[in-house]
């Protein structure tokens, strides 16, 4: 290149730089938006919620903004020293994505605990690629914040035979505000406030288009102001939780501790609980855009549950339990839904039929039909509001299947709360509308005998308006 040409290029470049510099100097400086002081609690976007209780164990879940590590500090009330448990993956704090699920083990049975959330929020770049600086004074400062709240406390479960009450519902396919209102009513009026734990037995939302907006943002956010940070809750998958673009994230937000899946067992006192996943209510149209298009392995999944359940009924915990309660979105019998019924028939085989009294179940709690009903054990008969009809398959089973009310059910009753009290010699069950009208009450003895506590011999024949 000739010298003159090179010189002209350098001069042009200097002019451009001067213009840019002039422009920068001349342009008015944009007013800097004030940076609001971010509180540690702003980093927690939902929760915390307590789930998967077991004697001496519990999972604390919550969601955070991405980029921070998350853990829990906990201690028995009245003690000084905090213990820590972090969300880790293969030995490292997990700082990606947003779902946090922290299992606490080794808790004192019946012990009262308080906890707080601890977040690792790196304020400085960790290091540049390939540059690993030596430890200096600055590196010794822990970059953590605490999120504390007086509601962050719980009582650990025990396996001793203390009486307890738990509450269940299902089919909460309402708008966010209506759902929150129903949950609030259950807490204020219907006994949820005094329950040891709460279970949503499927269809907590219509679909999981976004896990944090649709399910967590409505169900868990609704529980938050009514003791959600201190009362364990079980979030059980129904057919509607199989639907939606983020449905397959379920186990990232709610990983069951032993199975890492959607079916699990747990104990409370001398009661053994089995939770099953009855799947989608329609056969999969795999690899299509249909909402069942992802369910390519649902048949393998039910076989997986069958193998697991066959082992569960052989376990010492199941065999020695005084009471056994199953929770599943669908019923093992009495529901007309063919696909889920077949699903459960495969999972359960003959394990719970009445010719196997050693596996006696005392109560099966379900949802899905949206119509409150209660089977009469050992018969093909069922109580349900407004009528009294026959079901099929009931003669094979000697335990009650209770199905909760749902939207569009009978009359203007759109949901119900079922309170179950496990006592020394009986299980007492009552169903209440969101307005706290008693819909049904009965007791179950240890030998499976059911005592109807309603005044009428066929109380479900009354119209909903007549419920006391
Ligand atoms: Fe359902």
Coordinates of C-alpha atoms and ligand atoms in Angstrom, one line a residue:
X1 CA 0.0 0.0 0.0
X2 CA 1.3 3.4 -0.9
X3 CA 2.3 5.7 2.0
X4 CA -0.1 8.5 0.9
X5 CA -3.0 6.0 0.8
X6 CA -2.1 4.7 4.2
X7 CA -1.9 8.2 5.6
X8 CA -5.3 9.2 4.2
X9 CA -6.8 6.1 5.8
X10 CA -5.3 6.9 9.2
X11 CA -6.6 10.5 8.9
X12 CA -10.1 9.2 8.0
X13 CA -10.1 6.8 11.0
X14 CA -9.1 9.7 13.3
X15 CA -11.9 11.8 12.0
X16 CA -14.5 9.1 12.6
X17 CA -13.1 8.6 16.2
X18 CA -13.3 12.3 16.8
X19 CA -16.9 12.4 15.5
X20 CA -17.9 9.5 17.7
X21 CA -16.2 11.2 20.6
X22 CA -17.9 14.5 19.9
X23 CA -21.2 12.8 19.6
X24 CA -20.8 11.1 22.9
X25 CA -19.8 14.2 24.6
X26 CA -22.6 16.2 23.0
X27 CA -25.4 13.8 23.7
X28 CA -27.3 14.4 26.9
X29 CA -26.7 11.7 29.4
X30 CA -29.8 9.5 29.9
X31 CA -31.1 9.7 33.4
X32 CA -30.1 6.6 35.2
X33 CA -33.1 4.6 36.4
X34 CA -33.0 4.3 40.2
X35 CA -32.0 0.8 41.2
X36 CA -34.4 -0.4 43.8
X37 CA -32.8 -2.1 46.7
X38 CA -33.5 -5.8 46.1
X39 CA -34.6 -7.6 49.3
X40 CA -33.4 -11.2 49.8
X41 CA -37.0 -12.4 49.7
X42 CA -37.3 -11.0 46.2
X43 CA -35.0 -13.7 45.0
X44 CA -37.6 -16.3 46.1
X45 CA -40.3 -16.3 43.5
X46 CA -42.7 -19.0 45.0
X47 CA -43.0 -20.8 48.2
X48 CA -41.5 -22.3 50.3
X49 CA -43.8 -25.3 50.5
X50 CA -43.3 -28.5 52.5
X51 CA -43.9 -31.8 50.9
X52 CA -43.2 -35.6 51.1
X53 CA -43.4 -35.9 54.9
X54 CA -42.3 -39.1 56.5
X55 CA -41.2 -39.9 60.0
X56 CA -38.1 -37.7 60.6
X57 CA -38.0 -36.5 57.0
X58 CA -39.4 -33.7 54.9
X59 CA -38.8 -31.9 51.6
X60 CA -38.8 -28.1 51.4
X61 CA -39.5 -26.7 47.9
X62 CA -39.4 -23.2 46.5
X63 CA -38.4 -21.4 43.4
X64 CA -35.9 -18.7 42.9
X65 CA -34.6 -16.4 40.3
X66 CA -32.0 -18.2 38.1
X67 CA -28.3 -17.9 38.9
X68 CA -28.3 -18.4 42.6
X69 CA -27.6 -21.4 44.7
X70 CA -30.2 -22.4 47.3
X71 CA -30.3 -24.2 50.6
X72 CA -32.1 -24.4 53.9
X73 CA -30.9 -23.7 57.4
X74 CA -32.9 -25.5 60.1
X75 CA -32.8 -26.2 63.8
X76 CA -35.0 -27.6 66.5
X77 CA -36.9 -24.9 68.2
X78 CA -35.0 -23.9 71.4
X79 CA -31.6 -24.9 70.1
X80 CA -28.9 -22.6 68.9
X81 CA -27.0 -24.3 66.1
X82 CA -28.4 -24.1 62.5
X83 CA -27.8 -27.1 60.2
X84 CA -27.5 -26.6 56.5
X85 CA -28.8 -28.5 53.5
X86 CA -28.2 -27.4 50.0
X87 CA -29.7 -28.1 46.6
X88 CA -26.7 -29.9 45.0
X89 CA -26.1 -32.0 41.9
X90 CA -23.2 -34.4 42.0
X91 CA -21.4 -32.5 44.7
X92 CA -21.9 -29.0 43.5
X93 CA -24.4 -26.3 44.4
X94 CA -26.9 -26.2 41.6
X95 CA -27.2 -22.6 40.4
X96 CA -29.2 -23.1 37.2
X97 CA -32.9 -23.1 36.5
X98 CA -35.2 -22.2 39.2
X99 CA -36.8 -25.2 41.0
X100 CA -35.4 -26.0 44.5
X101 CA -36.1 -29.1 46.3
X102 CA -34.2 -29.8 49.5
X103 CA -34.7 -33.0 51.5
X104 CA -34.2 -32.9 55.3
X105 CA -33.4 -36.2 56.9
X106 CA -32.5 -37.3 60.4
X107 CA -35.1 -35.0 62.0
X108 CA -36.2 -35.8 65.5
X109 CA -39.6 -37.5 65.3
X110 CA -42.3 -35.1 66.5
X111 CA -39.7 -32.4 66.8
X112 CA -40.6 -28.8 66.3
X113 CA -38.3 -27.1 63.8
X114 CA -37.8 -23.6 62.4
X115 CA -36.0 -23.0 59.2
X116 CA -34.8 -20.2 56.9
X117 CA -33.7 -20.1 53.3
X118 CA -30.1 -19.4 52.4
X119 CA -29.2 -18.3 49.0
X120 CA -25.7 -18.2 47.4
X121 CA -25.7 -15.1 45.2
X122 CA -22.3 -14.5 43.6
X123 CA -22.0 -10.8 43.3
X124 CA -18.7 -11.0 41.3
X125 CA -17.8 -12.9 38.3
X126 CA -16.5 -16.3 39.5
X127 CA -13.6 -16.3 37.1
X128 CA -13.0 -16.0 33.4
X129 CA -12.6 -19.1 31.3
X130 CA -9.2 -20.5 31.9
X131 CA -8.3 -18.1 34.6
X132 CA -8.4 -19.6 38.1
X133 CA -7.0 -16.9 40.5
X134 CA -5.4 -17.9 43.8
X135 CA -7.4 -17.5 46.9
X136 CA -7.0 -14.1 48.5
X137 CA -8.8 -12.2 51.2
X138 CA -11.6 -11.1 48.9
X139 CA -12.5 -14.7 48.1
X140 CA -13.1 -15.6 51.7
X141 CA -16.2 -13.5 52.0
X142 CA -19.3 -15.7 51.8
X143 CA -21.7 -14.3 49.3
X144 CA -25.0 -15.5 50.9
X145 CA -28.2 -14.0 52.0
X146 CA -30.9 -15.3 54.3
X147 CA -34.7 -15.3 53.8
X148 CA -36.5 -15.5 57.1
X149 CA -40.1 -15.5 58.2
X150 CA -41.9 -16.5 61.4
X151 CA -44.1 -18.9 59.4
X152 CA -41.1 -21.0 58.4
X153 CA -41.5 -23.8 60.9
X154 CA -42.9 -27.3 61.0
X155 CA -43.3 -30.4 63.2
X156 CA -41.6 -33.5 62.0
X157 CA -43.7 -36.6 61.4
X158 CA -43.5 -39.6 63.7
X159 CA -44.3 -43.3 63.5
X160 CA -46.0 -43.5 66.9
X161 CA -49.7 -44.0 67.0
X162 CA -50.8 -40.5 67.8
X163 CA -54.2 -39.4 66.4
X164 CA -54.1 -37.0 63.5
X165 CA -56.3 -35.3 60.9
X166 CA -55.4 -34.7 57.3
X167 CA -57.4 -33.0 54.6
X168 CA -57.8 -33.7 50.9
X169 CA -59.4 -32.2 47.8
X170 CA -58.9 -32.5 44.0
X171 CA -60.2 -31.0 40.8
X172 CA -59.4 -27.4 41.4
X173 CA -59.9 -26.3 37.8
X174 CA -60.9 -22.8 38.7
X175 CA -59.5 -19.3 37.9
X176 CA -56.7 -18.3 40.2
X177 CA -58.9 -16.0 42.4
X178 CA -61.7 -18.6 42.7
X179 CA -59.2 -21.3 43.7
X180 CA -57.5 -19.1 46.3
X181 CA -61.0 -18.2 47.7
X182 CA -61.9 -21.9 48.0
X183 CA -58.6 -22.7 49.7
X184 CA -59.0 -19.8 52.1
X185 CA -62.5 -21.0 52.9
X186 CA -61.2 -24.5 53.6
X187 CA -58.7 -23.0 56.0
X188 CA -61.0 -20.5 57.8
X189 CA -64.2 -22.5 57.9
X190 CA -63.8 -26.2 57.1
X191 CA -61.0 -27.5 59.3
X192 CA -57.9 -27.3 57.1
X193 CA -56.3 -25.0 59.7
X194 CA -56.1 -27.9 62.2
X195 CA -55.0 -30.5 59.7
X196 CA -51.6 -32.2 59.9
X197 CA -51.2 -32.3 56.2
X198 CA -53.1 -31.5 53.0
X199 CA -53.3 -33.3 49.7
X200 CA -54.4 -32.2 46.3
X201 CA -55.4 -35.5 44.6
X202 CA -54.9 -34.5 41.0
X203 CA -56.2 -31.9 38.6
X204 CA -55.0 -29.0 40.7
X205 CA -55.0 -27.0 37.5
X206 CA -56.4 -27.5 34.0
X207 CA -53.0 -27.9 32.4
X208 CA -49.3 -27.2 33.0
X209 CA -48.6 -24.7 30.2
X210 CA -46.1 -23.1 32.6
X211 CA -45.2 -24.9 35.8
X212 CA -44.6 -21.8 37.8
X213 CA -47.5 -19.7 36.4
X214 CA -50.2 -22.3 36.1
X215 CA -49.7 -24.9 38.8
X216 CA -47.4 -23.3 41.4
X217 CA -48.7 -19.8 40.8
X218 CA -52.3 -20.9 41.6
X219 CA -52.2 -24.0 43.9
X220 CA -49.0 -23.3 45.9
X221 CA -49.5 -19.5 45.9
X222 CA -53.0 -20.1 47.2
X223 CA -51.7 -22.2 50.1
X224 CA -48.9 -19.7 51.0
X225 CA -51.1 -17.3 53.1
X226 CA -52.8 -20.2 54.9
X227 CA -49.9 -22.0 56.4
X228 CA -48.3 -23.4 53.2
X229 CA -44.8 -22.8 54.7
X230 CA -45.6 -24.8 57.8
X231 CA -48.1 -27.5 56.8
X232 CA -46.9 -30.4 54.6
X233 CA -48.8 -30.8 51.4
X234 CA -48.9 -33.5 48.8
X235 CA -49.3 -32.6 45.1
X236 CA -50.5 -35.7 43.3
X237 CA -50.6 -35.9 39.6
X238 CA -54.0 -36.3 37.9
X239 CA -54.7 -36.6 34.2
X240 CA -54.7 -32.8 33.8
X241 CA -51.2 -32.6 35.2
X242 CA -50.2 -34.8 32.2
X243 CA -51.1 -32.0 29.9
X244 CA -49.4 -28.8 28.9
X245 CA -46.1 -27.7 27.5
X246 CA -44.3 -28.0 30.8
X247 CA -46.1 -31.1 32.1
X248 CA -42.9 -33.1 31.9
X249 CA -41.2 -30.8 34.4
X250 CA -43.3 -32.2 37.2
X251 CA -40.5 -34.3 38.8
X252 CA -38.1 -31.3 38.7
X253 CA -40.4 -29.4 40.9
X254 CA -41.8 -32.3 43.0
X255 CA -39.2 -35.1 43.0
X256 CA -40.5 -37.9 45.3
X257 CA -37.5 -38.8 47.5
X258 CA -37.4 -42.6 47.0
X259 CA -38.9 -43.1 43.6
X260 CA -37.9 -39.8 42.0
X261 CA -41.3 -40.1 40.2
X262 CA -45.0 -39.3 40.7
X263 CA -45.9 -42.4 42.8
X264 CA -44.6 -42.9 46.3
X265 CA -45.4 -44.0 49.9
X266 CA -45.1 -42.4 53.2
X267 CA -46.1 -42.9 56.8
X268 CA -47.8 -40.8 59.4
X269 CA -48.3 -42.3 62.8
X270 CA -49.4 -45.9 62.4
X271 CA -50.9 -45.2 58.9
X272 CA -49.2 -46.3 55.7
X273 CA -50.1 -44.2 52.6
X274 CA -49.8 -45.3 49.0
X275 CA -49.9 -42.7 46.3
X276 CA -50.4 -43.9 42.7
X277 CA -50.4 -42.1 39.3
X278 CA -53.4 -43.2 37.3
X279 CA -52.1 -41.4 34.2
X280 CA -53.9 -39.7 31.4
X281 CA -57.5 -40.5 30.8
X282 CA -56.9 -41.1 27.1
X283 CA -54.7 -43.3 25.1
X284 CA -51.6 -41.6 23.8
X285 CA -51.5 -40.2 20.3
X286 CA -47.7 -40.3 20.4
X287 CA -45.5 -37.9 18.6
X288 CA -48.3 -35.7 17.4
X289 CA -49.3 -32.2 18.5
X290 CA -52.2 -33.6 20.5
X291 CA -52.0 -33.0 24.2
X292 CA -51.3 -36.8 24.7
X293 CA -48.5 -36.6 22.1
X294 CA -45.7 -36.8 24.7
X295 CA -47.0 -39.9 26.4
X296 CA -45.0 -42.4 24.4
X297 CA -44.1 -44.5 27.5
X298 CA -47.3 -44.4 29.5
X299 CA -47.7 -48.2 29.2
X300 CA -44.1 -48.8 30.4
X301 CA -44.8 -46.3 33.2
X302 CA -47.8 -48.3 34.5
X303 CA -45.7 -51.5 34.3
X304 CA -43.0 -49.7 36.3
X305 CA -45.7 -48.9 39.0
X306 CA -46.9 -52.4 39.0
X307 CA -43.5 -53.8 39.8
X308 CA -42.9 -51.2 42.4
X309 CA -46.3 -51.7 44.1
X310 CA -45.9 -55.5 44.2
X311 CA -42.7 -54.8 46.3
X312 CA -44.5 -52.2 48.5
X313 CA -47.1 -54.6 49.7
X314 CA -44.3 -57.0 50.8
X315 CA -42.5 -54.3 52.8
X316 CA -42.4 -54.5 56.6
X317 CA -43.8 -50.9 56.7
X318 CA -46.9 -51.9 54.8
X319 CA -47.4 -55.2 56.5
X320 CA -47.1 -53.8 60.0
X321 CA -49.2 -50.7 59.5
X322 CA -52.4 -50.6 61.5
X323 CA -54.2 -48.4 58.9
X324 CA -53.6 -48.2 55.1
X325 CA -54.9 -45.4 52.9
X326 CA -54.5 -45.1 49.1
X327 CA -54.6 -41.8 47.3
X328 CA -54.9 -41.6 43.5
X329 CA -56.6 -39.4 41.1
X330 CA -58.7 -42.2 39.7
X331 CA -60.5 -44.9 41.7
X332 CA -59.6 -48.6 41.5
X333 CA -63.2 -49.3 40.9
X334 CA -66.5 -47.3 40.7
X335 CA -65.3 -44.8 38.1
X336 CA -66.6 -45.2 34.6
X337 CA -63.4 -43.9 32.9
X338 CA -62.2 -46.9 31.0
X339 CA -58.6 -45.8 30.2
X340 CA -57.6 -44.8 33.7
X341 CA -59.5 -47.8 35.2
X342 CA -57.5 -50.1 33.0
X343 CA -54.3 -48.3 33.9
X344 CA -55.0 -48.9 37.6
X345 CA -56.2 -52.5 37.0
X346 CA -52.8 -53.2 35.6
X347 CA -50.9 -51.5 38.4
X348 CA -52.8 -53.0 41.2
X349 CA -53.6 -56.4 39.7
X350 CA -55.4 -58.4 42.4
X351 CA -53.4 -57.0 45.3
X352 CA -56.3 -55.2 47.0
X353 CA -59.2 -57.5 46.2
X354 CA -61.1 -58.8 49.2
X355 CA -59.7 -62.3 48.8
X356 CA -56.4 -60.9 49.9
X357 CA -57.3 -59.6 53.4
X358 CA -53.6 -59.4 54.4
X359 CA -53.3 -56.4 52.1
X360 CA -56.5 -54.7 53.4
X361 CA -56.8 -51.1 52.4
X362 CA -59.1 -49.1 54.6
X363 CA -59.8 -46.1 52.4
X364 CA -59.2 -45.0 48.8
X365 CA -59.3 -41.3 48.2
X366 CA -59.8 -40.1 44.6
X367 CA -61.1 -37.3 42.4
X368 CA -61.7 -36.9 38.6
X369 CA -65.4 -37.5 38.2
X370 CA -66.3 -34.1 39.8
X371 CA -69.2 -35.8 41.6
X372 CA -69.0 -36.6 45.3
X373 CA -69.5 -40.3 45.8
X374 CA -68.8 -43.0 48.3
X375 CA -68.9 -46.7 47.6
X376 CA -70.5 -49.3 49.9
X377 CA -67.7 -51.8 50.4
X378 CA -68.4 -55.3 49.1
X379 CA -71.3 -54.2 47.0
X380 CA -72.0 -52.8 43.6
X381 CA -73.7 -49.8 45.2
X382 CA -72.6 -46.2 45.7
X383 CA -73.9 -43.2 47.4
X384 CA -73.8 -40.0 45.4
X385 CA -75.8 -36.7 45.6
X386 CA -79.1 -36.8 43.9
X387 CA -79.3 -40.5 43.2
X388 CA -78.3 -43.9 44.3
X389 CA -77.0 -46.2 41.6
X390 CA -75.1 -49.3 40.9
X391 CA -71.4 -49.5 40.0
X392 CA -69.6 -52.5 38.7
X393 CA -66.6 -54.3 40.2
X394 CA -67.5 -53.2 43.8
X395 CA -68.2 -56.7 45.0
X396 CA -64.5 -57.6 44.6
X397 CA -63.4 -54.9 47.1
X398 CA -64.1 -54.5 50.8
X399 CA -63.0 -50.9 51.3
X400 CA -64.6 -47.5 50.7
X401 CA -63.7 -45.5 47.6
X402 CA -64.4 -41.8 48.2
X403 CA -64.4 -39.4 45.3
X404 CA -64.4 -35.7 45.9
X405 CA -66.7 -33.1 44.3
X406 CA -65.4 -31.0 41.4
X407 CA -66.4 -28.2 39.1
X408 CA -69.7 -28.7 37.3
X409 CA -70.7 -31.5 39.7
X410 CA -74.0 -31.6 41.4
X411 CA -76.0 -28.4 41.9
X412 CA -73.9 -25.4 42.8
X413 CA -71.4 -27.5 44.8
X414 CA -68.1 -27.2 42.9
X415 CA -65.6 -28.7 45.2
X416 CA -65.3 -30.2 48.7
X417 CA -62.8 -30.7 51.5
X418 CA -62.6 -34.2 53.0
X419 CA -61.2 -34.3 56.5
X420 CA -59.9 -37.7 57.7
X421 CA -59.1 -38.3 61.3
X422 CA -57.1 -41.4 62.2
X423 CA -57.7 -42.5 65.8
X424 CA -56.9 -45.4 67.9
X425 CA -59.9 -47.6 66.9
X426 CA -61.4 -45.9 63.9
X427 CA -61.0 -43.6 61.0
X428 CA -63.5 -40.7 60.9
X429 CA -64.3 -39.1 57.6
X430 CA -66.3 -36.0 56.8
X431 CA -66.9 -34.1 53.6
X432 CA -67.7 -30.4 53.6
X433 CA -68.6 -27.9 50.9
X434 CA -66.5 -24.7 50.6
X435 CA -69.3 -23.0 52.6
X436 CA -68.8 -25.6 55.3
X437 CA -72.1 -27.5 54.8
X438 CA -71.6 -31.1 55.9
X439 CA -72.1 -33.4 52.9
X440 CA -71.3 -36.7 54.4
X441 CA -69.8 -38.3 57.6
X442 CA -68.9 -41.9 58.3
X443 CA -66.4 -44.1 60.2
X444 CA -64.3 -47.0 59.3
X445 CA -63.3 -49.7 61.8
X446 CA -60.0 -51.6 61.6
X447 CA -61.8 -54.6 60.2
X448 CA -63.2 -52.5 57.4
X449 CA -66.7 -52.1 58.8
X450 CA -68.3 -48.7 57.8
X451 CA -70.6 -46.8 60.2
X452 CA -72.7 -44.2 58.5
X453 CA -73.0 -41.1 60.7
X454 CA -75.7 -39.4 58.6
X455 CA -79.2 -39.3 60.0
X456 CA -80.8 -40.6 56.8
X457 CA -80.1 -44.2 55.9
X458 CA -79.3 -43.1 52.4
X459 CA -78.1 -39.5 53.0
X460 CA -76.8 -39.1 49.5
X461 CA -80.3 -39.3 48.1
X462 CA -80.9 -35.8 49.4
X463 CA -80.6 -33.0 47.1
X464 CA -77.6 -30.7 47.7
X465 CA -79.8 -28.0 49.0
X466 CA -80.9 -30.3 51.8
X467 CA -77.4 -30.9 53.2
X468 CA -76.9 -29.9 56.8
Ligands
LIG1 FE1 -59.3 -35.8 36.1

